[in-house]
Amino acid sequence: MPLDLSQPIRYAITSGATTSQTTPDDPAFASILRLVQTAVIRKIPLFQIREKRLLTRVLYELVSRAVEITRGSATRLLVNDRFDVACAAGADGVQLTSVSLPARVVRAVCGPEFVIGVSTHSLREARTARDEGADFVVFGPVFETESKRAFGAPQGLEELRRVTSELPGFPVLAIGGLTLDNAESCYAAGASGFAGISWFSGPEQ
């Protein structure tokens, strides 16, 4: 189902700094909930809880409390990879990775209203995500960035342009090394919006 959001789409993502030792009483837990509240106040359309190392029960509690904050707002809450937790806690959707279950499987389980984003690093991956029922893809890294170095060299603006031109009408969000100076060039290359891990503290590094 197409994601009906005004462009450019803004997508805020948490840093993933929590660990398996993090509990609901830790400052890091409360800090994420404050970020969710900030996203709601700023009317940021998409917010992803990307805390991969949390114990499942702690992640569930975090998402459940975040849902209470975003309910009735313009912000849609997504959970990284764990669509089971997202569904159980009442979140709006999931952000799938290259090692997650395919979008078509998640769509079949969670239904047409569940928002599905997919992180991609090539035209092939982006096309597959679209064909399998994803609502949008995050593509990158477009520019050099420490947080995305594990995914290889930057894709660059020309590759971003190729992806957006090959998938007309399908939302492609740019990620990786975005700054106030280069974000406009991504939009000019056809990106529907921008995703960032450091959305609230400044440009992604």
CSV table of C-alpha atoms in Angstrom, one decimal:
chain,number,residue,atom,x,y,z
A,1,MET,CA,0.0,0.0,0.0
A,2,PRO,CA,1.5,3.4,-0.9
A,3,LEU,CA,2.7,5.5,2.0
A,4,ASP,CA,0.7,8.7,1.8
A,5,LEU,CA,3.0,11.3,3.3
A,6,SER,CA,3.9,14.8,2.3
A,7,GLN,CA,7.3,15.1,0.8
A,8,PRO,CA,10.1,15.5,1.7
A,9,ILE,CA,9.4,12.6,4.2
A,10,ARG,CA,11.4,12.9,7.4
A,11,TYR,CA,12.4,9.7,9.2
A,12,ALA,CA,14.1,9.8,12.6
A,13,ILE,CA,16.0,6.8,13.9
A,14,THR,CA,17.3,6.0,17.3
A,15,SER,CA,21.0,5.3,17.7
A,16,GLY,CA,20.9,1.7,19.0
A,17,ALA,CA,23.1,2.6,22.0
A,18,THR,CA,21.1,0.5,24.4
A,19,THR,CA,22.4,-3.0,25.4
A,20,SER,CA,21.1,-6.3,26.8
A,21,GLN,CA,21.7,-4.8,30.2
A,22,THR,CA,19.4,-1.8,29.7
A,23,THR,CA,16.3,-1.8,31.8
A,24,PRO,CA,13.2,0.4,31.8
A,25,ASP,CA,14.8,2.2,34.8
A,26,ASP,CA,17.9,3.3,32.9
A,27,PRO,CA,18.4,6.8,31.7
A,28,ALA,CA,18.8,5.6,28.1
A,29,PHE,CA,15.3,4.1,28.1
A,30,ALA,CA,13.8,7.4,29.2
A,31,SER,CA,15.9,9.3,26.7
A,32,ILE,CA,14.4,7.4,23.8
A,33,LEU,CA,10.9,8.2,25.0
A,34,ARG,CA,11.9,11.8,25.1
A,35,LEU,CA,13.0,11.6,21.5
A,36,VAL,CA,9.7,10.1,20.6
A,37,GLN,CA,7.9,13.0,22.3
A,38,THR,CA,10.1,15.4,20.4
A,39,ALA,CA,9.2,13.7,17.1
A,40,VAL,CA,5.5,14.1,17.9
A,41,ILE,CA,6.0,17.8,18.8
A,42,ARG,CA,7.9,18.4,15.6
A,43,LYS,CA,5.4,16.3,13.6
A,44,ILE,CA,8.1,14.1,12.1
A,45,PRO,CA,6.2,11.5,10.0
A,46,LEU,CA,8.3,8.5,10.7
A,47,PHE,CA,10.2,7.4,13.8
A,48,GLN,CA,12.1,4.1,14.2
A,49,ILE,CA,13.1,2.4,17.4
A,50,ARG,CA,16.4,0.8,16.3
A,51,GLU,CA,17.5,-0.8,19.6
A,52,LYS,CA,18.7,-4.1,18.4
A,53,ARG,CA,20.4,-5.4,21.6
A,54,LEU,CA,17.5,-4.9,24.0
A,55,LEU,CA,16.0,-8.0,25.6
A,56,THR,CA,12.6,-8.7,24.0
A,57,ARG,CA,10.6,-7.9,27.1
A,58,VAL,CA,12.4,-4.5,27.5
A,59,LEU,CA,12.0,-3.7,23.8
A,60,TYR,CA,8.3,-4.6,24.1
A,61,GLU,CA,7.9,-2.2,27.1
A,62,LEU,CA,9.8,0.5,25.3
A,63,VAL,CA,7.6,0.2,22.2
A,64,SER,CA,4.4,0.0,24.2
A,65,ARG,CA,5.2,3.2,26.0
A,66,ALA,CA,6.3,4.9,22.8
A,67,VAL,CA,2.9,3.9,21.2
A,68,GLU,CA,1.2,5.8,24.0
A,69,ILE,CA,3.1,8.9,23.1
A,70,THR,CA,2.5,8.7,19.3
A,71,ARG,CA,-1.1,7.5,19.4
A,72,GLY,CA,-3.4,10.0,17.6
A,73,SER,CA,-0.4,12.1,16.4
A,74,ALA,CA,1.1,12.6,12.9
A,75,THR,CA,4.1,10.4,13.8
A,76,ARG,CA,4.1,6.7,12.8
A,77,LEU,CA,6.2,4.5,15.0
A,78,LEU,CA,8.2,1.7,13.5
A,79,VAL,CA,10.4,-1.0,15.1
A,80,ASN,CA,13.7,-2.3,13.6
A,81,ASP,CA,13.4,-5.9,12.3
A,82,ARG,CA,11.1,-7.1,15.1
A,83,PHE,CA,7.7,-7.0,13.4
A,84,ASP,CA,6.4,-9.4,16.1
A,85,VAL,CA,7.1,-6.9,18.8
A,86,ALA,CA,5.8,-4.1,16.7
A,87,CYS,CA,2.5,-5.9,16.2
A,88,ALA,CA,2.2,-7.0,19.8
A,89,ALA,CA,2.9,-3.5,21.2
A,90,GLY,CA,0.6,-1.8,18.7
A,91,ALA,CA,3.3,0.1,16.7
A,92,ASP,CA,2.5,1.3,13.2
A,93,GLY,CA,5.1,-0.8,11.4
A,94,VAL,CA,8.5,-2.3,11.0
A,95,GLN,CA,11.8,-1.4,9.3
A,96,LEU,CA,13.2,-4.6,7.8
A,97,THR,CA,16.9,-5.1,7.2
A,98,SER,CA,18.9,-7.3,4.7
A,99,VAL,CA,18.7,-10.2,7.2
A,100,SER,CA,15.0,-9.8,8.2
A,101,LEU,CA,12.1,-11.9,6.8
A,102,PRO,CA,11.0,-10.8,3.3
A,103,ALA,CA,8.5,-8.0,3.1
A,104,ARG,CA,6.0,-10.3,1.4
A,105,VAL,CA,6.0,-12.6,4.5
A,106,VAL,CA,5.6,-9.7,6.9
A,107,ARG,CA,2.8,-8.2,4.8
A,108,ALA,CA,0.9,-11.6,4.7
A,109,VAL,CA,1.2,-11.8,8.5
A,110,CYS,CA,0.5,-8.2,9.5
A,111,GLY,CA,-2.0,-7.1,6.9
A,112,PRO,CA,-2.3,-4.1,4.5
A,113,GLU,CA,-2.4,-1.3,7.1
A,114,PHE,CA,0.9,-2.3,8.7
A,115,VAL,CA,3.7,0.1,7.5
A,116,ILE,CA,6.7,-1.8,6.1
A,117,GLY,CA,10.0,0.0,5.3
A,118,VAL,CA,13.1,-1.9,4.0
A,119,SER,CA,16.7,-0.9,4.3
A,120,THR,CA,18.4,-1.3,0.9
A,121,HIS,CA,21.9,-0.9,-0.6
A,122,SER,CA,21.2,-1.6,-4.3
A,123,LEU,CA,18.7,-1.2,-7.1
A,124,ARG,CA,18.0,-4.9,-7.0
A,125,GLU,CA,17.2,-4.8,-3.3
A,126,ALA,CA,15.0,-1.8,-3.6
A,127,ARG,CA,13.0,-3.2,-6.5
A,128,THR,CA,12.5,-6.5,-4.6
A,129,ALA,CA,11.2,-4.6,-1.6
A,130,ARG,CA,8.7,-2.7,-3.7
A,131,ASP,CA,7.6,-5.8,-5.6
A,132,GLU,CA,7.1,-7.7,-2.3
A,133,GLY,CA,4.8,-5.1,-0.8
A,134,ALA,CA,7.0,-2.6,1.1
A,135,ASP,CA,5.6,0.9,1.6
A,136,PHE,CA,9.0,2.5,1.1
A,137,VAL,CA,12.8,1.8,1.1
A,138,VAL,CA,15.7,3.6,2.8
A,139,PHE,CA,18.6,3.7,0.4
A,140,GLY,CA,22.2,4.3,1.1
A,141,PRO,CA,24.7,5.2,2.3
A,142,VAL,CA,24.5,8.0,-0.2
A,143,PHE,CA,27.5,9.8,1.3
A,144,GLU,CA,30.5,8.8,3.5
A,145,THR,CA,29.4,8.1,7.1
A,146,GLU,CA,30.9,6.2,10.0
A,147,SER,CA,27.6,4.6,11.0
A,148,LYS,CA,27.1,3.0,7.5
A,149,ARG,CA,30.7,2.1,6.7
A,150,ALA,CA,30.0,-1.6,7.2
A,151,PHE,CA,27.7,-1.5,4.2
A,152,GLY,CA,30.6,-0.5,1.9
A,153,ALA,CA,31.5,2.5,-0.1
A,154,PRO,CA,29.0,5.4,-0.5
A,155,GLN,CA,26.4,4.8,-3.2
A,156,GLY,CA,26.6,8.4,-4.4
A,157,LEU,CA,24.0,10.7,-6.0
A,158,GLU,CA,24.0,9.0,-9.4
A,159,GLU,CA,23.1,5.6,-7.9
A,160,LEU,CA,20.4,7.3,-5.9
A,161,ARG,CA,19.1,8.9,-9.1
A,162,ARG,CA,19.2,5.5,-10.9
A,163,VAL,CA,17.1,3.9,-8.1
A,164,THR,CA,14.5,6.6,-8.0
A,165,SER,CA,14.2,6.8,-11.8
A,166,GLU,CA,13.8,3.0,-12.0
A,167,LEU,CA,11.1,3.0,-9.3
A,168,PRO,CA,8.9,5.9,-10.2
A,169,GLY,CA,6.2,6.8,-7.7
A,170,PHE,CA,7.7,4.6,-5.0
A,171,PRO,CA,9.1,6.3,-1.9
A,172,VAL,CA,12.9,6.1,-1.7
A,173,LEU,CA,14.4,7.8,1.4
A,174,ALA,CA,18.1,8.7,1.3
A,175,ILE,CA,20.4,7.9,4.3
A,176,GLY,CA,24.1,8.2,5.1
A,177,GLY,CA,26.2,11.3,5.6
A,178,LEU,CA,23.3,13.7,5.1
A,179,THR,CA,23.9,17.4,6.0
A,180,LEU,CA,22.0,20.6,5.4
A,181,ASP,CA,24.4,21.2,2.5
A,182,ASN,CA,23.8,18.0,0.6
A,183,ALA,CA,20.2,17.0,1.5
A,184,GLU,CA,18.8,19.2,-1.2
A,185,SER,CA,20.9,17.3,-3.8
A,186,CYS,CA,19.3,14.0,-2.7
A,187,TYR,CA,15.9,15.5,-3.2
A,188,ALA,CA,16.9,16.8,-6.6
A,189,ALA,CA,18.0,13.2,-7.4
A,190,GLY,CA,14.5,12.0,-6.8
A,191,ALA,CA,14.6,11.0,-3.1
A,192,SER,CA,11.2,11.2,-1.4
A,193,GLY,CA,12.8,12.2,1.8
A,194,PHE,CA,15.6,11.7,4.3
A,195,ALA,CA,16.4,9.3,7.1
A,196,GLY,CA,18.9,9.9,9.9
A,197,ILE,CA,20.2,8.5,13.1
A,198,SER,CA,21.2,11.8,14.4
A,199,TRP,CA,18.1,13.6,13.5
A,200,PHE,CA,17.6,15.5,16.7
A,201,SER,CA,21.2,16.4,17.5
A,202,GLY,CA,22.3,17.5,14.0
A,203,PRO,CA,23.3,15.9,10.7
A,204,GLU,CA,24.2,12.2,10.6
A,205,GLN,CA,27.9,11.7,11.0
